[in-house]
CSV table of C-alpha atoms in Angstrom, one decimal:
chain,number,residue,atom,x,y,z
W,1,MET,CA,105.1,54.9,232.5
W,2,ASP,CA,107.9,54.8,230.0
W,3,VAL,CA,108.6,57.9,228.3
W,4,GLY,CA,109.9,57.6,224.7
W,5,GLN,CA,112.9,59.2,223.3
W,6,ALA,CA,112.5,62.9,222.8
W,7,SER,CA,111.9,63.9,219.2
W,8,GLY,CA,114.4,66.1,217.2
W,9,PRO,CA,114.2,69.7,216.6
W,10,ALA,CA,110.9,70.9,215.1
W,11,ARG,CA,110.9,71.1,211.1
W,12,ILE,CA,110.2,74.6,209.7
W,13,LEU,CA,107.3,74.5,207.2
W,14,ALA,CA,107.6,76.6,203.9
W,15,PRO,CA,104.7,78.9,203.2
W,16,PRO,CA,102.4,77.4,200.6
W,17,ARG,CA,102.9,78.5,196.9
W,18,ASN,CA,100.3,80.8,195.1
W,19,PRO,CA,99.3,79.4,191.7
W,20,ALA,CA,97.5,82.5,190.6
W,21,ARG,CA,100.5,84.6,191.1
W,22,ARG,CA,102.6,82.3,189.1
W,23,LEU,CA,100.2,82.3,186.3
W,24,ARG,CA,100.2,86.1,186.3
W,25,LEU,CA,103.9,86.2,186.1
W,26,LEU,CA,103.9,83.7,183.3
W,27,GLY,CA,101.3,85.7,181.4
W,28,LEU,CA,103.2,88.9,182.0
W,29,ALA,CA,106.4,87.3,180.7
W,30,GLY,CA,104.5,85.9,177.6
W,31,LEU,CA,103.0,89.3,177.0
W,32,LEU,CA,106.3,91.0,177.3
W,33,THR,CA,107.8,88.5,174.9
W,34,ALA,CA,105.0,89.0,172.4
W,35,VAL,CA,105.4,92.8,172.6
W,36,LEU,CA,109.1,92.5,172.1
W,37,ALA,CA,108.6,90.1,169.1
W,38,ALA,CA,105.9,92.4,167.6
W,39,GLY,CA,108.2,95.4,168.1
W,40,GLY,CA,111.1,93.5,166.6
W,41,TRP,CA,108.9,92.4,163.7
W,42,PHE,CA,107.5,95.9,163.2
W,43,THR,CA,111.0,97.4,163.4
W,44,HIS,CA,112.3,94.9,160.9
W,45,ARG,CA,109.3,95.5,158.6
W,46,PHE,CA,109.7,99.3,158.9
W,47,LEU,CA,113.4,99.2,158.1
W,48,THR,CA,113.3,96.6,155.3
W,49,LEU,CA,109.8,97.1,153.7
W,50,LEU,CA,108.1,100.0,152.0
W,51,VAL,CA,104.4,99.8,152.5
W,52,VAL,CA,102.0,102.0,150.4
W,53,ASP,CA,98.5,101.9,151.9
W,54,ASP,CA,97.1,104.6,149.6
W,55,ALA,CA,96.6,102.2,146.6
W,56,ARG,CA,93.6,100.9,144.7
W,57,VAL,CA,92.7,98.5,142.0
W,58,ALA,CA,92.2,100.4,138.8
W,59,ALA,CA,91.1,99.7,135.2
W,60,ASP,CA,90.4,101.6,132.0
W,61,MET,CA,86.8,102.8,132.4
W,62,ILE,CA,85.4,103.1,128.9
W,63,THR,CA,82.4,105.4,128.4
W,64,VAL,CA,80.3,104.3,125.4
W,65,SER,CA,78.5,107.1,123.6
W,66,SER,CA,75.9,107.2,120.7
W,67,ARG,CA,77.2,108.3,117.4
W,68,VAL,CA,73.7,109.1,116.1
W,69,PRO,CA,70.6,110.7,117.7
W,70,GLY,CA,67.4,108.8,118.1
W,71,TRP,CA,64.9,107.1,120.4
W,72,VAL,CA,66.2,104.2,122.6
W,73,ALA,CA,64.2,101.1,121.5
W,74,GLU,CA,65.8,98.6,123.8
W,75,VAL,CA,68.5,98.3,126.5
W,76,LYS,CA,69.9,94.7,126.5
W,77,VAL,CA,72.1,94.9,129.7
W,78,ILE,CA,72.1,96.2,133.2
W,79,ALA,CA,75.0,97.1,135.5
W,80,GLY,CA,77.1,94.1,136.4
W,81,ASP,CA,76.4,92.1,133.2
W,82,GLY,CA,79.3,90.6,131.4
W,83,LEU,CA,79.2,90.5,127.6
W,84,ALA,CA,81.5,89.2,124.8
W,85,ALA,CA,82.9,91.5,122.2
W,86,GLY,CA,80.2,92.3,119.5
W,87,GLY,CA,77.3,91.7,121.8
W,88,LEU,CA,74.3,94.0,121.5
W,89,LEU,CA,74.2,96.6,124.3
W,90,VAL,CA,71.6,99.2,123.2
W,91,GLN,CA,69.3,99.3,120.2
W,92,ILE,CA,68.2,102.7,118.9
W,93,ASP,CA,65.1,103.0,116.6
W,94,ASP,CA,66.3,102.3,113.1
W,95,ARG,CA,63.1,102.1,111.0
W,96,ASP,CA,63.7,105.3,109.0
W,97,GLN,CA,67.2,104.4,108.3
W,98,ALA,CA,66.3,101.0,107.1
W,99,LEU,CA,63.7,102.5,104.7
W,100,ALA,CA,66.2,105.1,103.4
W,101,LEU,CA,68.8,102.3,102.8
W,102,ARG,CA,66.2,100.3,100.8
W,103,GLU,CA,65.3,103.3,98.7
W,104,ILE,CA,68.9,104.0,97.8
W,105,GLU,CA,69.5,100.3,97.0
W,106,ALA,CA,66.5,100.5,94.7
W,107,ARG,CA,67.9,103.5,92.9
W,108,LEU,CA,71.2,101.8,92.5
W,109,ALA,CA,69.4,98.7,91.0
W,110,SER,CA,67.6,101.1,88.6
W,111,LEU,CA,70.9,102.5,87.5
W,112,GLY,CA,72.3,99.1,87.1
W,113,ALA,CA,69.4,98.1,84.8
W,114,ARG,CA,69.9,101.3,82.8
W,115,ARG,CA,73.6,100.5,82.4
W,116,ALA,CA,72.8,97.0,81.2
W,117,GLU,CA,70.3,98.4,78.7
W,118,LEU,CA,72.8,100.9,77.3
W,119,GLU,CA,75.5,98.2,77.1
W,120,ALA,CA,73.2,95.9,75.2
W,121,ARG,CA,72.2,98.6,72.8
W,122,LEU,CA,75.9,99.5,72.4
W,123,GLU,CA,76.7,96.0,71.4
W,124,MET,CA,73.7,95.8,69.0
W,125,VAL,CA,74.6,99.0,67.2
W,126,ASP,CA,78.3,97.9,67.1
W,127,ARG,CA,77.3,94.7,65.3
W,128,GLN,CA,74.8,96.3,63.0
W,129,THR,CA,77.1,99.1,61.9
W,130,ALA,CA,80.1,96.7,61.5
W,131,SER,CA,78.0,94.4,59.3
W,132,LEU,CA,76.8,97.3,57.2
W,133,GLN,CA,80.3,98.5,56.8
W,134,ALA,CA,81.4,95.1,55.7
W,135,VAL,CA,78.6,94.7,53.2
W,136,SER,CA,79.2,98.2,51.8
W,137,ARG,CA,83.0,97.6,51.4
W,138,ALA,CA,82.2,94.3,49.6
W,139,LYS,CA,79.8,96.1,47.2
W,140,LEU,CA,82.5,98.7,46.6
W,141,ASP,CA,85.0,96.1,45.8
W,142,VAL,CA,82.6,94.4,43.4
W,143,ALA,CA,81.7,97.7,41.7
W,144,ARG,CA,85.4,98.7,41.4
W,145,ALA,CA,86.2,95.3,39.9
W,146,ALA,CA,83.3,95.6,37.4
W,147,LEU,CA,84.3,99.1,36.2
W,148,PRO,CA,87.5,98.1,34.2
W,149,ALA,CA,85.5,95.4,32.4
W,150,ALA,CA,82.8,97.9,31.6
W,151,GLU,CA,85.4,100.5,30.4
W,152,ALA,CA,87.0,97.8,28.2
W,153,GLU,CA,83.6,96.8,26.7
W,154,ARG,CA,82.8,100.5,26.1
W,155,VAL,CA,86.2,101.0,24.3
W,156,PHE,CA,85.5,97.9,22.2
W,157,ALA,CA,82.0,99.1,21.4
W,158,GLU,CA,83.3,102.5,20.3
W,159,ALA,CA,85.8,100.9,18.0
W,160,GLU,CA,83.1,98.7,16.5
W,161,PHE,CA,80.8,101.7,16.1
W,162,GLY,CA,83.7,103.6,14.4
W,163,ARG,CA,84.2,100.8,11.9
W,164,ALA,CA,80.5,100.5,11.2
W,165,MET,CA,80.4,104.3,10.5
W,166,GLN,CA,83.3,104.0,8.1
W,167,LEU,CA,81.7,101.1,6.3
W,168,MET,CA,78.4,103.1,6.1
W,169,THR,CA,80.3,106.0,4.7
W,170,SER,CA,82.0,103.9,2.0
W,171,GLY,CA,78.8,102.1,1.1
W,172,SER,CA,80.1,98.7,2.2
W,173,GLY,CA,78.3,98.5,5.4
W,174,THR,CA,74.7,98.0,6.2
W,175,ARG,CA,72.3,100.0,8.2
W,176,GLN,CA,71.6,97.0,10.4
W,177,ARG,CA,75.3,96.6,11.3
W,178,HIS,CA,75.5,100.3,12.1
W,179,ASP,CA,72.5,100.1,14.4
W,180,GLN,CA,73.8,97.1,16.2
W,181,ALA,CA,77.2,98.7,16.8
W,182,ARG,CA,75.4,101.8,18.1
W,183,SER,CA,73.3,99.7,20.4
W,184,LEU,CA,76.3,97.9,21.7
W,185,LEU,CA,78.0,101.2,22.3
W,186,ASP,CA,75.1,102.6,24.2
W,187,GLY,CA,74.8,99.5,26.3
W,188,ALA,CA,78.6,99.6,27.1
W,189,ARG,CA,78.3,103.3,28.1
W,190,GLN,CA,75.4,102.5,30.4
W,191,ARG,CA,77.2,99.6,32.0
W,192,VAL,CA,80.1,102.0,32.7
W,193,LEU,CA,77.8,104.5,34.2
W,194,GLY,CA,76.1,101.7,36.3
W,195,ALA,CA,79.5,100.6,37.6
W,196,VAL,CA,80.4,104.1,38.6
W,197,ALA,CA,77.0,104.5,40.2
W,198,GLU,CA,77.5,101.2,42.1
W,199,ILE,CA,80.9,102.6,43.4
W,200,GLN,CA,79.3,105.8,44.5
W,201,THR,CA,76.4,103.9,46.2
W,202,ALA,CA,78.9,101.6,48.0
W,203,GLU,CA,80.9,104.6,49.1
W,204,ALA,CA,77.8,106.4,50.3
W,205,GLN,CA,76.8,103.3,52.3
W,206,ILE,CA,80.2,103.2,53.9
W,207,ILE,CA,79.9,106.8,54.9
W,208,ALA,CA,76.4,106.1,56.3
W,209,ALA,CA,77.7,103.1,58.3
W,210,GLU,CA,80.5,105.2,59.7
W,211,ALA,CA,77.9,107.9,60.7
W,212,ALA,CA,75.8,105.2,62.3
W,213,ARG,CA,78.9,104.0,64.3
W,214,ALA,CA,79.1,107.5,65.7
W,215,GLU,CA,76.0,106.5,67.8
W,216,LEU,CA,78.4,104.2,69.7
W,217,THR,CA,80.2,107.2,71.0
W,218,VAL,CA,76.9,108.7,72.2
W,219,LEU,CA,76.0,105.5,73.9
W,220,ARG,CA,79.5,105.2,75.5
W,221,ARG,CA,79.1,108.7,76.9
W,222,GLN,CA,75.7,107.8,78.3
W,223,VAL,CA,77.2,104.8,80.0
W,224,ASP,CA,80.1,106.9,81.3
W,225,ALA,CA,77.6,109.4,82.7
W,226,LEU,CA,76.1,106.7,84.8
W,227,GLU,CA,79.3,106.1,86.7
W,228,PRO,CA,79.4,109.3,88.8
W,229,LEU,CA,75.7,108.8,89.6
W,230,GLU,CA,76.5,105.2,90.7
W,231,ARG,CA,79.4,106.4,92.9
W,232,GLU,CA,77.2,109.1,94.5
W,233,LEU,CA,74.4,106.6,95.2
W,234,ALA,CA,77.0,104.1,96.5
W,235,ALA,CA,78.4,106.7,98.9
W,236,GLN,CA,74.8,107.5,100.0
W,237,ARG,CA,74.1,103.8,100.5
W,238,ASP,CA,77.3,103.3,102.6
W,239,ARG,CA,76.4,106.3,104.7
W,240,ALA,CA,72.9,105.0,105.2
W,241,ALA,CA,74.3,101.5,106.1
W,242,LEU,CA,76.8,103.1,108.5
W,243,ASP,CA,74.0,105.1,110.1
W,244,LEU,CA,71.9,102.0,110.4
W,245,ARG,CA,74.8,100.0,112.0
W,246,ASP,CA,75.5,102.8,114.4
W,247,ARG,CA,72.0,102.4,115.8
W,248,SER,CA,73.1,99.1,117.3
W,249,ILE,CA,75.6,99.9,120.0
W,250,LEU,CA,77.8,96.8,120.4
W,251,MET,CA,80.3,95.7,123.1
W,252,PRO,CA,83.8,96.8,121.9
W,253,PHE,CA,85.6,94.1,123.9
W,254,ASP,CA,85.0,91.2,126.3
W,255,GLY,CA,84.0,93.3,129.4
W,256,VAL,CA,81.6,94.1,132.1
W,257,VAL,CA,78.9,96.8,132.2
W,258,ASP,CA,79.6,99.2,135.2
W,259,ARG,CA,76.8,101.7,134.7
W,260,VAL,CA,73.8,102.3,132.4
W,261,PHE,CA,72.8,105.9,131.9
W,262,ILE,CA,69.7,105.5,129.8
W,263,ASP,CA,66.3,103.7,129.8
W,264,PRO,CA,64.1,102.5,126.9
W,265,GLY,CA,62.0,105.3,125.4
W,266,GLU,CA,64.5,108.0,126.1
W,267,TYR,CA,65.9,110.2,123.3
W,268,VAL,CA,69.7,110.3,123.0
W,269,ALA,CA,71.7,112.9,121.2
W,270,ALA,CA,74.8,112.3,119.2
W,271,GLY,CA,77.8,112.0,121.6
W,272,GLN,CA,75.7,111.4,124.6
W,273,ARG,CA,77.1,108.7,126.9
W,274,VAL,CA,74.9,105.6,127.4
W,275,LEU,CA,77.1,103.1,129.2
W,276,MET,CA,80.3,102.7,131.2
W,277,LEU,CA,82.4,99.5,130.7
W,278,HIS,CA,85.7,98.0,131.7
W,279,ASP,CA,87.7,94.9,130.9
W,280,PRO,CA,88.0,92.7,134.0
W,281,ALA,CA,91.0,90.9,132.5
W,282,ARG,CA,93.0,94.1,132.4
W,283,VAL,CA,93.2,95.5,135.9
W,284,ARG,CA,96.1,97.1,137.6
W,285,VAL,CA,97.1,98.7,140.9
W,286,GLU,CA,97.7,102.4,141.2
W,287,GLY,CA,99.0,104.0,144.3
W,288,ASN,CA,100.4,107.3,145.6
W,289,VAL,CA,103.9,107.1,147.1
W,290,LYS,CA,105.5,109.7,149.3
W,291,GLU,CA,108.2,111.6,147.6
W,292,THR,CA,110.6,110.6,150.4
W,293,GLU,CA,110.1,107.0,149.5
W,294,ILE,CA,109.8,107.1,145.8
W,295,ARG,CA,113.5,106.3,145.4
W,296,PHE,CA,112.7,102.7,146.4
W,297,LEU,CA,110.4,102.2,143.4
W,298,ARG,CA,111.4,102.3,139.8
W,299,PRO,CA,110.1,100.6,136.6
W,300,GLY,CA,110.8,96.9,137.0
W,301,THR,CA,110.8,96.8,140.8
W,302,LYS,CA,109.1,93.6,142.1
W,303,VAL,CA,106.4,94.2,144.7
W,304,GLU,CA,103.7,92.3,146.5
W,305,VAL,CA,100.0,93.4,146.7
W,306,VAL,CA,97.7,92.7,149.6
W,307,VAL,CA,94.0,93.2,148.9
W,308,ASP,CA,91.8,94.3,151.9
W,309,ALA,CA,88.9,92.3,150.5
W,310,LEU,CA,90.9,89.1,150.2
W,311,PRO,CA,92.8,88.6,153.5
W,312,GLY,CA,95.5,86.0,153.3
W,313,GLN,CA,96.0,86.3,149.6
W,314,ARG,CA,99.1,88.0,148.1
W,315,PHE,CA,99.6,89.0,144.5
W,316,ALA,CA,102.9,89.4,142.8
W,317,GLY,CA,103.5,92.5,140.7
W,318,VAL,CA,106.0,94.7,139.1
W,319,VAL,CA,106.2,98.5,138.9
W,320,GLU,CA,105.2,99.5,135.4
W,321,ARG,CA,105.4,103.2,135.6
W,322,VAL,CA,106.3,106.0,138.0
W,323,GLY,CA,104.7,109.4,137.7
W,324,SER,CA,106.7,112.3,136.4
W,325,ALA,CA,104.9,114.9,138.5
W,326,ALA,CA,103.3,115.0,142.0
W,327,THR,CA,99.5,114.5,142.3
W,328,SER,CA,99.2,118.1,143.6
W,329,GLU,CA,100.2,119.5,140.2
W,330,PHE,CA,96.9,118.1,138.8
W,331,ALA,CA,94.7,119.5,141.5
W,332,LEU,CA,91.5,121.3,140.3
W,333,LEU,CA,92.1,124.2,142.7
W,334,PRO,CA,95.9,125.0,143.0
W,335,SER,CA,97.1,126.3,146.4
W,336,PRO,CA,99.6,129.1,145.8
W,337,ASN,CA,101.3,130.8,148.7
W,338,PRO,CA,101.1,134.6,148.1
W,339,SER,CA,101.1,135.4,151.8
W,340,GLY,CA,104.5,133.8,152.6
W,341,ASN,CA,103.0,131.5,155.3
W,342,PHE,CA,104.3,128.1,154.4
W,343,THR,CA,103.7,124.6,155.8
W,344,LYS,CA,105.7,121.9,154.2
W,345,ILE,CA,103.7,118.9,153.2
W,346,THR,CA,105.1,115.7,151.9
W,347,GLN,CA,104.0,115.3,148.3
W,348,ARG,CA,103.0,112.0,146.6
W,349,LEU,CA,103.8,110.7,143.2
W,350,PRO,CA,101.5,108.2,141.3
W,351,VAL,CA,102.8,104.6,140.7
W,352,ARG,CA,101.3,102.0,138.5
W,353,VAL,CA,101.8,98.3,139.2
W,354,ALA,CA,101.1,95.5,136.8
W,355,LEU,CA,100.0,92.2,138.4
W,356,GLN,CA,102.1,89.2,137.2
W,357,PRO,CA,100.6,86.8,136.6
W,358,PRO,CA,97.2,88.5,136.1
W,359,PRO,CA,94.5,87.5,138.5
W,360,ALA,CA,91.4,85.7,137.4
W,361,PRO,CA,89.0,88.0,135.6
W,362,GLY,CA,86.5,89.5,138.1
W,363,LEU,CA,88.6,88.7,141.2
W,364,LEU,CA,89.9,92.2,141.6
W,365,ARG,CA,87.5,95.0,140.8
W,366,PRO,CA,88.2,98.7,140.2
W,367,GLY,CA,88.2,100.8,143.3
W,368,MET,CA,89.1,98.0,145.8
W,369,MET,CA,91.6,99.1,148.4
W,370,VAL,CA,95.0,97.4,148.4
W,371,GLU,CA,98.5,97.8,149.9
W,372,ILE,CA,101.7,97.7,148.0
W,373,GLU,CA,104.8,96.2,149.7
W,374,ALA,CA,108.3,96.6,148.3
W,375,ALA,CA,111.8,96.1,149.6
W,376,ARG,CA,113.7,99.1,150.7
W,377,ASP,CA,116.8,98.6,148.6
């Protein structure tokens, strides 16, 4: 039997590879890379960014109080309602005030009617006395104009009577002529007396008209006396109208109702709070920054705001104000150190951030937790 050529030296086989071990090594390498990357990112962030996690959304919380006491007739809103400026929030019973206002308005109307009556009477007396004065002056002018003629006639009659007497004495005259001359003289004298009487009568009428015009002064004083009464009643009317308006508590601005402290049927006192409101379009961010990091924030510093409730959204802002005193200075219970034992604690200063541009109204609500990020430069 033929025997073939001997084969070469035997091949050494490599041990089989372990895929699971390789995956573990790759995973460990990836984890190490991720840890290094995270550490590098955290280190970079720590060195270049100032992060304030003690920050919240804030707004001016307005407490609305009642200016007048009374029974609550109606509460138009509940917590969470939005209302435009001028909308009715609470209605307090105003029936008594409405009646009081109507009473004062009626008294004012009565005074107005009294004033109109006095002014009409004043005008009537003015016209009557002015007409009487004009007539009396005209009569006086006529009487004064007639007096010289009557005097001249009397002088002529006296002359005629004197000539008639001379003729009677000399026997040339007749008794009839003498009597006629005497009659003419008597008539002329009476006409003179009548003219004088007419003058006196006209002067008396003028004096009477002037006395009647004194009533105008009395009427004017009565009209003037109404003015302070009208002012007093007008002030009472305005006060009653103000009291009536104050019983309708209105929304002072476009805002949201946060809390309602009363219910219909309750009695509220003057100054008692009834509602709490805020303007959702005017929110801001307030935070407390460590005193060792406050140097990185100053008015005008640009920051970014991250809201816990809105992951993935970032809001631009600018530092509006930095507090001038640490928050511990405003603590209700101060912590003096009379014993000498001292533990140094890093203090915090308040910072206010304005969001630019402002967020949509209602997106950020007072009290929501946020973080402020600023560059350390």
